[in-house]
Tab-separated table of C-alpha atoms and ligand atoms in Angstrom:
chain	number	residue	atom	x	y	z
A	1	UNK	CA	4.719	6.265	-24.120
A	2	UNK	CA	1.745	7.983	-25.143
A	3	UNK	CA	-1.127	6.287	-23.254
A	4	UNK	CA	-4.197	8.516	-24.606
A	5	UNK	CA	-6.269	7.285	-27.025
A	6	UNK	CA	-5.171	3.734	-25.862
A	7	UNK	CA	-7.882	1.050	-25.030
A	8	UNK	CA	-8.411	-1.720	-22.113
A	9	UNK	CA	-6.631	-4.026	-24.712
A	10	UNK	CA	-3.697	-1.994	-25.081
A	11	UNK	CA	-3.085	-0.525	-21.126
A	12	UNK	CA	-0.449	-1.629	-19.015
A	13	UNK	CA	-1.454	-3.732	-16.098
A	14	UNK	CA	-2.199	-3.839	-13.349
A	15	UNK	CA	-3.655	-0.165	-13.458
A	16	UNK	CA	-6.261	1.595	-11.924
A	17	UNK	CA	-8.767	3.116	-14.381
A	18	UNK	CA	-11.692	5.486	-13.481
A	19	UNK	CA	-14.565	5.395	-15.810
A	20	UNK	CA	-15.057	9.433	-16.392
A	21	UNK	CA	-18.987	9.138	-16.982
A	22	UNK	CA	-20.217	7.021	-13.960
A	23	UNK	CA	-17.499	9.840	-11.914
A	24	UNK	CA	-19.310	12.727	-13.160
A	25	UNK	CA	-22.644	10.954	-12.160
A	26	UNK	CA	-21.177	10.276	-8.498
A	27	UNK	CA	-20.282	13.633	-8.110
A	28	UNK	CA	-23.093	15.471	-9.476
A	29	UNK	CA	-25.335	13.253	-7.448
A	30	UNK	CA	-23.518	14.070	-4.356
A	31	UNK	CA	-23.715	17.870	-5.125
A	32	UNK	CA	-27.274	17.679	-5.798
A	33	UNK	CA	-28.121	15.892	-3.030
A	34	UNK	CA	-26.241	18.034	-0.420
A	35	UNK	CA	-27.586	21.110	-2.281
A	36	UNK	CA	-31.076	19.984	-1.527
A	37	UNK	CA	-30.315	18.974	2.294
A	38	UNK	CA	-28.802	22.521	2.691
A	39	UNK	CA	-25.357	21.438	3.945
A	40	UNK	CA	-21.829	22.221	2.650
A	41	UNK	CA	-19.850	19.590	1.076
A	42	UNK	CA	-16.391	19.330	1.449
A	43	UNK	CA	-15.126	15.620	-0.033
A	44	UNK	CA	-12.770	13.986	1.648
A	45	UNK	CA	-9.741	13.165	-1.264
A	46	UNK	CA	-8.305	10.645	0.890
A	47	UNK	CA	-10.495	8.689	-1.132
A	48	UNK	CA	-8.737	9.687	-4.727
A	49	UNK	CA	-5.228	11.621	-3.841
A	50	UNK	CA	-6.454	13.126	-7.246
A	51	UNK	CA	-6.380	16.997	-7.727
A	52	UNK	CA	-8.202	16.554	-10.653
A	53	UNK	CA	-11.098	14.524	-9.317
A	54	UNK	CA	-10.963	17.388	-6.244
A	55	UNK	CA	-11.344	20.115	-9.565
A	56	UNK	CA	-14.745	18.470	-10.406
A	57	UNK	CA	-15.929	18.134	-6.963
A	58	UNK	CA	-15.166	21.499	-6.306
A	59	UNK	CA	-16.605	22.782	-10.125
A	60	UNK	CA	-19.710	21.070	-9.215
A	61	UNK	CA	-19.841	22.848	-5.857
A	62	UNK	CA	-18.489	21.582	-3.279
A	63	UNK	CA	-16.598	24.373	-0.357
A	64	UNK	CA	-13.620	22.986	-0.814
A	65	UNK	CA	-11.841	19.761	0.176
A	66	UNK	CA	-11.075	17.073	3.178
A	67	UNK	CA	-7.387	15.958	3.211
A	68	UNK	CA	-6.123	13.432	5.425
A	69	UNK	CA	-2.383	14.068	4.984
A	70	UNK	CA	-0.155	17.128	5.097
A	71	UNK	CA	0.744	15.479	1.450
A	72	UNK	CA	-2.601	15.491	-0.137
A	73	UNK	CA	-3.441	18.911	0.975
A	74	UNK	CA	-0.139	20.229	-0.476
A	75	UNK	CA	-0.729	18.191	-3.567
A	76	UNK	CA	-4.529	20.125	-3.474
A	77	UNK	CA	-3.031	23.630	-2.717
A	78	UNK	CA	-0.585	23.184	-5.870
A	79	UNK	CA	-3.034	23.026	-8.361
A	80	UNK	CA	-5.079	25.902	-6.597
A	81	UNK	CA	-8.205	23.766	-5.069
A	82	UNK	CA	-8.827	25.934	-2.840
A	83	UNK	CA	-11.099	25.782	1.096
A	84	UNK	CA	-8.717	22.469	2.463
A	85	UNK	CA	-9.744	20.832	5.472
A	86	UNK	CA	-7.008	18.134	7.392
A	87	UNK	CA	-9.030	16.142	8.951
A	88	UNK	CA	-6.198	14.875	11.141
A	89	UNK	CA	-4.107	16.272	13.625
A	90	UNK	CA	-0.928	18.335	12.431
A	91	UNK	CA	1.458	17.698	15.144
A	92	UNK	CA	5.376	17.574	14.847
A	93	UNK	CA	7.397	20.665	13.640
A	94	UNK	CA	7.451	18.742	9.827
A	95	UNK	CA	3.619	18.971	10.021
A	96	UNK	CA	3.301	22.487	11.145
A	97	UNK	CA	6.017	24.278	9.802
A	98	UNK	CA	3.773	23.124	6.396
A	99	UNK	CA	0.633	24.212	7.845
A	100	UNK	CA	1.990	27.360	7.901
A	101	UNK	CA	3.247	27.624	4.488
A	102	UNK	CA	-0.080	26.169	3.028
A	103	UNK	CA	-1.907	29.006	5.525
A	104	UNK	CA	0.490	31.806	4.006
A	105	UNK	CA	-0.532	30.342	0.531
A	106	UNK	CA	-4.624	29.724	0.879
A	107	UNK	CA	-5.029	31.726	4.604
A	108	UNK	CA	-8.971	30.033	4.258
A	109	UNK	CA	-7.049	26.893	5.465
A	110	UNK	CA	-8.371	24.635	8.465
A	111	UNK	CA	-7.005	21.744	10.695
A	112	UNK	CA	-8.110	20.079	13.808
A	113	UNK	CA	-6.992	19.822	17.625
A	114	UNK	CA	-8.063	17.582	20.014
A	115	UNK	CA	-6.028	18.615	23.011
A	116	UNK	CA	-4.737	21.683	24.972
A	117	UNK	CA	-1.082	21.475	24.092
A	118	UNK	CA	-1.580	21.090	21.120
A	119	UNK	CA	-3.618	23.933	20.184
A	120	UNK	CA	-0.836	25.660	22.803
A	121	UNK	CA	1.809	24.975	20.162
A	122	UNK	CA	-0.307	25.711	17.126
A	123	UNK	CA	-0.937	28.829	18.320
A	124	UNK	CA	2.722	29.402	19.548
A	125	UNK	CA	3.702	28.535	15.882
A	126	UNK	CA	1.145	30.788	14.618
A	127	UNK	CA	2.359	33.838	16.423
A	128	UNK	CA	6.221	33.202	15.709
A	129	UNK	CA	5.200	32.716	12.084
A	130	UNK	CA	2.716	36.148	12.058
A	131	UNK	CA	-0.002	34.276	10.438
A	132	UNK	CA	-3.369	32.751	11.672
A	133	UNK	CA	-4.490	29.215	11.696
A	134	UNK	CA	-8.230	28.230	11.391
A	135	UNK	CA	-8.985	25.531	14.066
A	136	UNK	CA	-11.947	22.990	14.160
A	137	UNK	CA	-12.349	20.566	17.464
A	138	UNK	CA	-12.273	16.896	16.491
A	139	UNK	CA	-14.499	15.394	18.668
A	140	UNK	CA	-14.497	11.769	19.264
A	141	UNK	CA	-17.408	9.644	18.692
A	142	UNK	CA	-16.181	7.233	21.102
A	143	UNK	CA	-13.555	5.528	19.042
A	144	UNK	CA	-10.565	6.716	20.274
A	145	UNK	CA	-8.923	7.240	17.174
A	146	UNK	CA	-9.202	10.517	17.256
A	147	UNK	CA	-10.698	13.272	18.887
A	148	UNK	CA	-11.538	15.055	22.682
A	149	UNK	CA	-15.067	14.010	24.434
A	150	UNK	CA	-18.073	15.554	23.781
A	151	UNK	CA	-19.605	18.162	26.012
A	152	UNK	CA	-17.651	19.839	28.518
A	153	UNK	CA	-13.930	19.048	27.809
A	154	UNK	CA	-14.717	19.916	24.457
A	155	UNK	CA	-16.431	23.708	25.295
A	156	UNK	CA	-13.475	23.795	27.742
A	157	UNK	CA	-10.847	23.388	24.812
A	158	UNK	CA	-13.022	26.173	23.005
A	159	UNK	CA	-12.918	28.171	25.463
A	160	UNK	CA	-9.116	27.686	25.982
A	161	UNK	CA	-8.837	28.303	21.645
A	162	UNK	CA	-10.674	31.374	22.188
A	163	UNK	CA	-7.744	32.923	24.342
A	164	UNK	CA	-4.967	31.725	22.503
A	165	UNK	CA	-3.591	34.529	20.298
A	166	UNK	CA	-3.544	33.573	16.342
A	167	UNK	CA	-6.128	30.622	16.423
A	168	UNK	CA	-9.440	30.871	15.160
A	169	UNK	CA	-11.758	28.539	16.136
A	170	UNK	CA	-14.738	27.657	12.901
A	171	UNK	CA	-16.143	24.932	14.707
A	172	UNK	CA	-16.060	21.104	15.329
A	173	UNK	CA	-15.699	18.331	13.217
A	174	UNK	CA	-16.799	14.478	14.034
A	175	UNK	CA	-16.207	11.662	12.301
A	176	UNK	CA	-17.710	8.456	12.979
A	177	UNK	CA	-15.432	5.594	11.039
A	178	UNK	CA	-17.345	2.623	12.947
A	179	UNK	CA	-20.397	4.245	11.620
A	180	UNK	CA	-19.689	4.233	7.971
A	181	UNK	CA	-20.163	1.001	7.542
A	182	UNK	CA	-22.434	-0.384	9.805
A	183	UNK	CA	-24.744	-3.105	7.431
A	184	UNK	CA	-27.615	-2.293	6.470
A	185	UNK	CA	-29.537	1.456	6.172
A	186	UNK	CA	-31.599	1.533	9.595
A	187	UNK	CA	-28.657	0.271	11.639
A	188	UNK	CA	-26.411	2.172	9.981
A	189	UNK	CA	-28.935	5.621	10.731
A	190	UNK	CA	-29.521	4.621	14.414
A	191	UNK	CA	-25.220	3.561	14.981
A	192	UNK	CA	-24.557	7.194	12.982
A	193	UNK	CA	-27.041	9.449	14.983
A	194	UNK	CA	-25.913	7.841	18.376
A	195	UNK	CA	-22.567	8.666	17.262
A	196	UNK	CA	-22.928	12.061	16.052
A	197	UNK	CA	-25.347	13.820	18.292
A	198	UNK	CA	-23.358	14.711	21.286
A	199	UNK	CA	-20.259	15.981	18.832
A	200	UNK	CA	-23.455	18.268	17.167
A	201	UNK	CA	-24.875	19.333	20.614
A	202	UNK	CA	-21.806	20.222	21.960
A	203	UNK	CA	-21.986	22.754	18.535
A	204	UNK	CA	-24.582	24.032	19.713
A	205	UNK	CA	-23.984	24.557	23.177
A	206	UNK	CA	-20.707	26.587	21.556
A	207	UNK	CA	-22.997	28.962	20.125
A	208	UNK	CA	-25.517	29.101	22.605
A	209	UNK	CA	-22.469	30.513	24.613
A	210	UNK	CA	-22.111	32.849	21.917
A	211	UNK	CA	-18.721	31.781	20.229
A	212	UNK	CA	-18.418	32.831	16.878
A	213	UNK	CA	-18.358	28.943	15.328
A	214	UNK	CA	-19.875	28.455	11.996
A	215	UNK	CA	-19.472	24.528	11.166
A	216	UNK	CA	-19.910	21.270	12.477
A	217	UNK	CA	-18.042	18.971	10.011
A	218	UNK	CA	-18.577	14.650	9.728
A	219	UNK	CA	-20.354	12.294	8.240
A	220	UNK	CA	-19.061	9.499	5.229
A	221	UNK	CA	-20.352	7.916	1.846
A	222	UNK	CA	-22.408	5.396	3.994
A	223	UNK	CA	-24.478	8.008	6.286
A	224	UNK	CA	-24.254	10.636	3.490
A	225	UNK	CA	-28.081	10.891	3.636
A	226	UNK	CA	-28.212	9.879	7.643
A	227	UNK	CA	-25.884	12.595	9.178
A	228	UNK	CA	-27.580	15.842	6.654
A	229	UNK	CA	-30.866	14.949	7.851
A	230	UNK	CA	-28.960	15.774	11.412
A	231	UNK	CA	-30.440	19.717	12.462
A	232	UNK	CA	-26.849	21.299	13.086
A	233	UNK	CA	-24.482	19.119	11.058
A	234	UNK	CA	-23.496	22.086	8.570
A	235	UNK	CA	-20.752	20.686	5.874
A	236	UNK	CA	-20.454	16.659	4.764
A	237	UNK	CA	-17.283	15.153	4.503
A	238	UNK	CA	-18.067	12.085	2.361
A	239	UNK	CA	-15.138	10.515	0.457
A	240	UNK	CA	-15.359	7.191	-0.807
A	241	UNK	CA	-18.991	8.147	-2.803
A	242	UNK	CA	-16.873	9.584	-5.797
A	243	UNK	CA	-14.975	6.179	-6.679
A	244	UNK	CA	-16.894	3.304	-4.701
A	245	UNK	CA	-15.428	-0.288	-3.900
A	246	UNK	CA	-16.344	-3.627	-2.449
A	247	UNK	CA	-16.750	-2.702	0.999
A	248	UNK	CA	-19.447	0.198	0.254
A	249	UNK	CA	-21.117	-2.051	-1.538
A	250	UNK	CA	-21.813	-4.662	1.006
A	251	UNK	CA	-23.131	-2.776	3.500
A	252	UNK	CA	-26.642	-2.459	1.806
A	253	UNK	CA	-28.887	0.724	0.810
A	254	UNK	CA	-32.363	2.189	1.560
A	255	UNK	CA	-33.648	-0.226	-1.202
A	256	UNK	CA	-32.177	-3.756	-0.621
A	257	UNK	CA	-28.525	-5.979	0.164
A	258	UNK	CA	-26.138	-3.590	-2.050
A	259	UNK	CA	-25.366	0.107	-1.422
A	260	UNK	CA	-25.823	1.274	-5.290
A	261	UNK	CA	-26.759	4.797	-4.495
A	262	UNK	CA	-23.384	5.412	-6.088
A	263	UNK	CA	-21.312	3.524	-9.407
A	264	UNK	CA	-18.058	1.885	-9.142
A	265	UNK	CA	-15.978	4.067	-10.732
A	266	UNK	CA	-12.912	2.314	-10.052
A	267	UNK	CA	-11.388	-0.520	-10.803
A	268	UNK	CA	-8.197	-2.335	-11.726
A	269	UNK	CA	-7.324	-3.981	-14.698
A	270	UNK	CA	-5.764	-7.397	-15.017
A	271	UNK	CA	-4.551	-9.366	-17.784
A	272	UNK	CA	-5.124	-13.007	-17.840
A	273	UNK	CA	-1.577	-14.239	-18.092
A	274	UNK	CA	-1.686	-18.199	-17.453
A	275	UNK	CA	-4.466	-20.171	-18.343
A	276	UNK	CA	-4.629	-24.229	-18.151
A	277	UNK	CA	-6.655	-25.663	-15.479
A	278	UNK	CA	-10.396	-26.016	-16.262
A	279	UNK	CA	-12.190	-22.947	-14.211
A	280	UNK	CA	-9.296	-21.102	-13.450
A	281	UNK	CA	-7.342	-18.623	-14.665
A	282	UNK	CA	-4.641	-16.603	-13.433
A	283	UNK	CA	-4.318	-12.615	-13.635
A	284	UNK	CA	-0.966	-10.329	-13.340
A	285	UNK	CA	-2.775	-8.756	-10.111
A	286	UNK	CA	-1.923	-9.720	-5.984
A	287	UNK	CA	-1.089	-8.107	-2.923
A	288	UNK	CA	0.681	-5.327	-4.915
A	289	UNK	CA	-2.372	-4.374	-7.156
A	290	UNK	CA	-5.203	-4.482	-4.426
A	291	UNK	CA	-5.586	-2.893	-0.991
A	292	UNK	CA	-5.637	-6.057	1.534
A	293	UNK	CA	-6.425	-4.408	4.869
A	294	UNK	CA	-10.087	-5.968	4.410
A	295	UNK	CA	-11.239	-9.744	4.836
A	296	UNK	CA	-12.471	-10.149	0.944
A	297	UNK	CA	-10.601	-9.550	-2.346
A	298	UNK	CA	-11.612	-7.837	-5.319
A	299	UNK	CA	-14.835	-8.632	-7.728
A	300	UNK	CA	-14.015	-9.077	-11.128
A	301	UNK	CA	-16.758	-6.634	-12.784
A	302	UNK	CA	-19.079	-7.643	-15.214
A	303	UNK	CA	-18.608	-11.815	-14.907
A	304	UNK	CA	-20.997	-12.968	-12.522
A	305	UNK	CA	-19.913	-16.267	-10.804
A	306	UNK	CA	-16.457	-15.420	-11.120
A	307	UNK	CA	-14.354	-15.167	-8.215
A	308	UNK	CA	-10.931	-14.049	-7.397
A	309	UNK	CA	-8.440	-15.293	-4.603
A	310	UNK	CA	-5.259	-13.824	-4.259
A	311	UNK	CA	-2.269	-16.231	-5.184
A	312	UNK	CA	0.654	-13.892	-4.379
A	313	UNK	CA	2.102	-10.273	-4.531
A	314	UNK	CA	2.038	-10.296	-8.904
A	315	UNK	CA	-0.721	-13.387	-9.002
A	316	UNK	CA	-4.559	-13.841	-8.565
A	317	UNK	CA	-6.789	-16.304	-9.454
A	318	UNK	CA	-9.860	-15.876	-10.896
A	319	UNK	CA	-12.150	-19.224	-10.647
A	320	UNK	CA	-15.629	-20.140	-12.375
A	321	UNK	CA	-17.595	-23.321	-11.828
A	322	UNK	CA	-18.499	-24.139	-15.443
A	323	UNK	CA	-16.035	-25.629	-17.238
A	324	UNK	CA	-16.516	-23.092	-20.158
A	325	UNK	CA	-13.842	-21.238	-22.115
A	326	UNK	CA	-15.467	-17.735	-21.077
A	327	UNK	CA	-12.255	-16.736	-19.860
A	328	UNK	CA	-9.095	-17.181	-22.075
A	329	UNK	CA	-5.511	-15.952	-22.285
A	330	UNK	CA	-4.694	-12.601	-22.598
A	331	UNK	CA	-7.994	-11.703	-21.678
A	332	UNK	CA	-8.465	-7.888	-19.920
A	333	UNK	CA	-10.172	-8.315	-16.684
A	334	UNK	CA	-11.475	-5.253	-14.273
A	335	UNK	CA	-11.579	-5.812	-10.672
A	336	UNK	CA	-13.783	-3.569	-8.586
A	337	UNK	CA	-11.554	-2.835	-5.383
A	338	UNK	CA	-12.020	-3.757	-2.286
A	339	UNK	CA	-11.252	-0.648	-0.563
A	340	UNK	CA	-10.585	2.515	-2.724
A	341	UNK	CA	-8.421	4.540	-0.313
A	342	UNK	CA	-5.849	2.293	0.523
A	343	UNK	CA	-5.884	0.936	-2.985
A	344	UNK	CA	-5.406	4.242	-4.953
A	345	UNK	CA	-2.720	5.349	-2.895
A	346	UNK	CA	-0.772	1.757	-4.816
A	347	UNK	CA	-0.764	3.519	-7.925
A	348	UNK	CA	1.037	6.944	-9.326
A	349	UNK	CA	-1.120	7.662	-11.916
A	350	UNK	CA	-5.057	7.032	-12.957
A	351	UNK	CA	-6.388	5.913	-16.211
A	352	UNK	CA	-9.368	8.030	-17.399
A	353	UNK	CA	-11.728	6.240	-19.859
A	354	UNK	CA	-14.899	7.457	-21.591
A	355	UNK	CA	-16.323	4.985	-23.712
A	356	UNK	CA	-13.829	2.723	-23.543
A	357	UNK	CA	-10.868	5.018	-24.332
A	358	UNK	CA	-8.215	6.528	-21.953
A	359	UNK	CA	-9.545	10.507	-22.446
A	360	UNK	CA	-6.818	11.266	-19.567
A	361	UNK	CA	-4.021	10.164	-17.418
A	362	UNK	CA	-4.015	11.773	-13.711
A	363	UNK	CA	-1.289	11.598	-11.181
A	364	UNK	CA	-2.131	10.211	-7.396
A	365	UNK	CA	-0.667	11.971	-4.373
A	366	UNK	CA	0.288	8.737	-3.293
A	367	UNK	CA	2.569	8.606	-0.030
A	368	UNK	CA	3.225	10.895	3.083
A	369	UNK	CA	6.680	12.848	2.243
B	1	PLP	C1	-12.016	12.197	8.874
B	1	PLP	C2	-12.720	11.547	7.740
B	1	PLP	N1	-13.787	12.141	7.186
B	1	PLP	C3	-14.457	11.614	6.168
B	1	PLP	C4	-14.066	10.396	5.613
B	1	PLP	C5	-14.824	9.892	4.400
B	1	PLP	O1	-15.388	8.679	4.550
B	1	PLP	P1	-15.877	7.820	3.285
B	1	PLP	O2	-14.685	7.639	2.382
B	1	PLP	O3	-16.289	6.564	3.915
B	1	PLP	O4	-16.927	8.584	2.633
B	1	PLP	C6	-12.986	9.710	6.150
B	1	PLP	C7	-12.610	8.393	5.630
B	1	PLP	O5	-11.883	7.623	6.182
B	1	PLP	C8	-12.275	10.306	7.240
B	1	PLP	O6	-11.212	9.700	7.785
């Protein structure tokens, strides 16, 4: 069914819907901002699975992209968004034999190692396969998620890369998750800058020793303006900045309690579908509709005082303390999400409204396959 044109009223729901304008300001704000700090961005699409949010990131100059998954930087590669960066480790013949392809098809294409074997079999892969793969280090910021120490086992891994035939090392990348969203701006700076600064002297020390290595990769929407102010961090990864959600928004800005340097672009909308207790009303969104890997729910937008609880995997309840009709049945409701990665990825396609009307409907690399 033809869904452009189509209004709030008139969408299936739950969906996701992205409000085009507040999007373009997001991105454009990012841009300009990492323009000015003289650093590279490269968004992370983790965040949106969206090729054609990636298009406008990289149309309003960005490098090129983050991608989490093999999936998402297929799903990039496909509609020719070109200078990808997997953030994670490829390991696993699945894995590589598609780095491979996706070098063979964009050759500009990166991925990270954070151990000696691995790199071993990347580069064995590389040589049986006649093509070259573009290495960063991921460097742990002392999560263990992810990553090798700082300092010397990492300049010993470079200097193990540097021998291996068909790898070529760019540089390191760092990414602080525990950082991101650390409350409030000056804990936040000093938790980042703790975090990042041996990953970013280690970069140095790389070219000190005179290895070709051109960036140092990290950072998030939270230290955006923390980790550029950084001398040596040379390319941004930020993600979450281009759709925002509940949990950025707690975590307070430069200027008070709520982080608003970006909009909400996101949210879901709900239809009230059962209505007849006084203060409540029930909406055709639950467990299935919102990302629940966080310890609050969504925020219905625009309705101060009201409050939603989940009631189930197809039920929520939204709740007021007045006992006013504002909220009635069949009523459209957005929810801003509580996280946006997690929760896009529930969803195969996006709504795109401008003024109120769907201008566009864009598909979500949603899944790992
Ligand atoms: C490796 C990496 N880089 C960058 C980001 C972007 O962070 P954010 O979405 O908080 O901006 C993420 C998010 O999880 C990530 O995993």
């Amino acid at each position: 069914m033809e869904m452009l044109g189509r209004t709030r009223d008139d969408l299936p729901t739950p969906s996701p819907l992205v409000d085009l304008d507040i999007m373009a300001a997001n991105i454009n704000k990012m841009s300009r901002f990492a323009r000015a700090a003289s650093v590279g961005l490269r968004p992370h699409v983790k965040s949106h699975k969206c090729a054609e949010i990636a298009r406008r990131q990289v149309e309003n100059g960005a490098v090129g992209v983050c991608a989490a998954t093999i999936r998402e930087a297929e799903a990039m590669a496909e509609a020719d968004i070109r200078g990808l960066l997997i953030t994670s480790e490829m390991v696993g013949r699945d894995k590589v034999v598609r780095l491979i392809q996706l070098t063979r098809r964009q050759p500009e294409t990166m991925s990270v190692v954070d151990h000696v074997q691995h790199a071993r079999d990347l580069s064995e892969a590389a040589q049986a396969n006649g093509v070259v793969l573009n290495v960063l280090i991921d460097i742990d910021p002392e999560l263990h998620r992810s990553g090798i120490p700082a300092g010397a086992p990492a300049v010993a891994l470079a200097e193990s890369i540097q021998k291996m035939p068909r790898l070529n090392l760019r540089g390191l990348q760092c990414y602080s998750a525990d950082s991101s969203h650390v409350p409030g701006h000056a804990a936040r700076k000093k938790h980042s800058t703790e975090a990042m600064l041996p990953a970013i002297e280690t970069f140095l020390e790389l070219k000190r020793r005179g290895m070709p290595v051109d960036i140092m990769s990290g950072g998030s929407s939270g230290t955006y303006d923390i980790d550029t102010a950084l001398e040596g961090l040379t390319e941004l990864q930020a993600g979450s900045y281009v759709l925002m959600d509940v949990d950025y928004r707690r975590i307070g800005g430069m200027r008070g309690a709520e982080f608003d340097d970006f909009g909400q672009a996101l949210t879901v909308l709900a239809t009230v579908i059962s209505r007849n207790h006084a203060g409540q009303a029930t909406v055709d969104a639950g467990y299935k509709a919102f990302a629940t890997d966080r310890p609050f729910g969504p925020v219905p937008k625009d309705l101060p005082g009201v409050t939603y609880r989940f009631m189930g995997d197809e039920h929520g309840l939204v709740e007021w303390r007045d006992d006013s009709d504002r909220i009635r049945l069949g009523d459209r409701i957005e929810f801003v999400v509580p996280h946006c990665d997690p929760n896009v990825n529930l969803y195969d396609r996006i709504f795109c409204l401008r003024a109120g009307t769907v201008e566009a409907v864009w598909p979500v690399a949603r899944g790992y396959a």
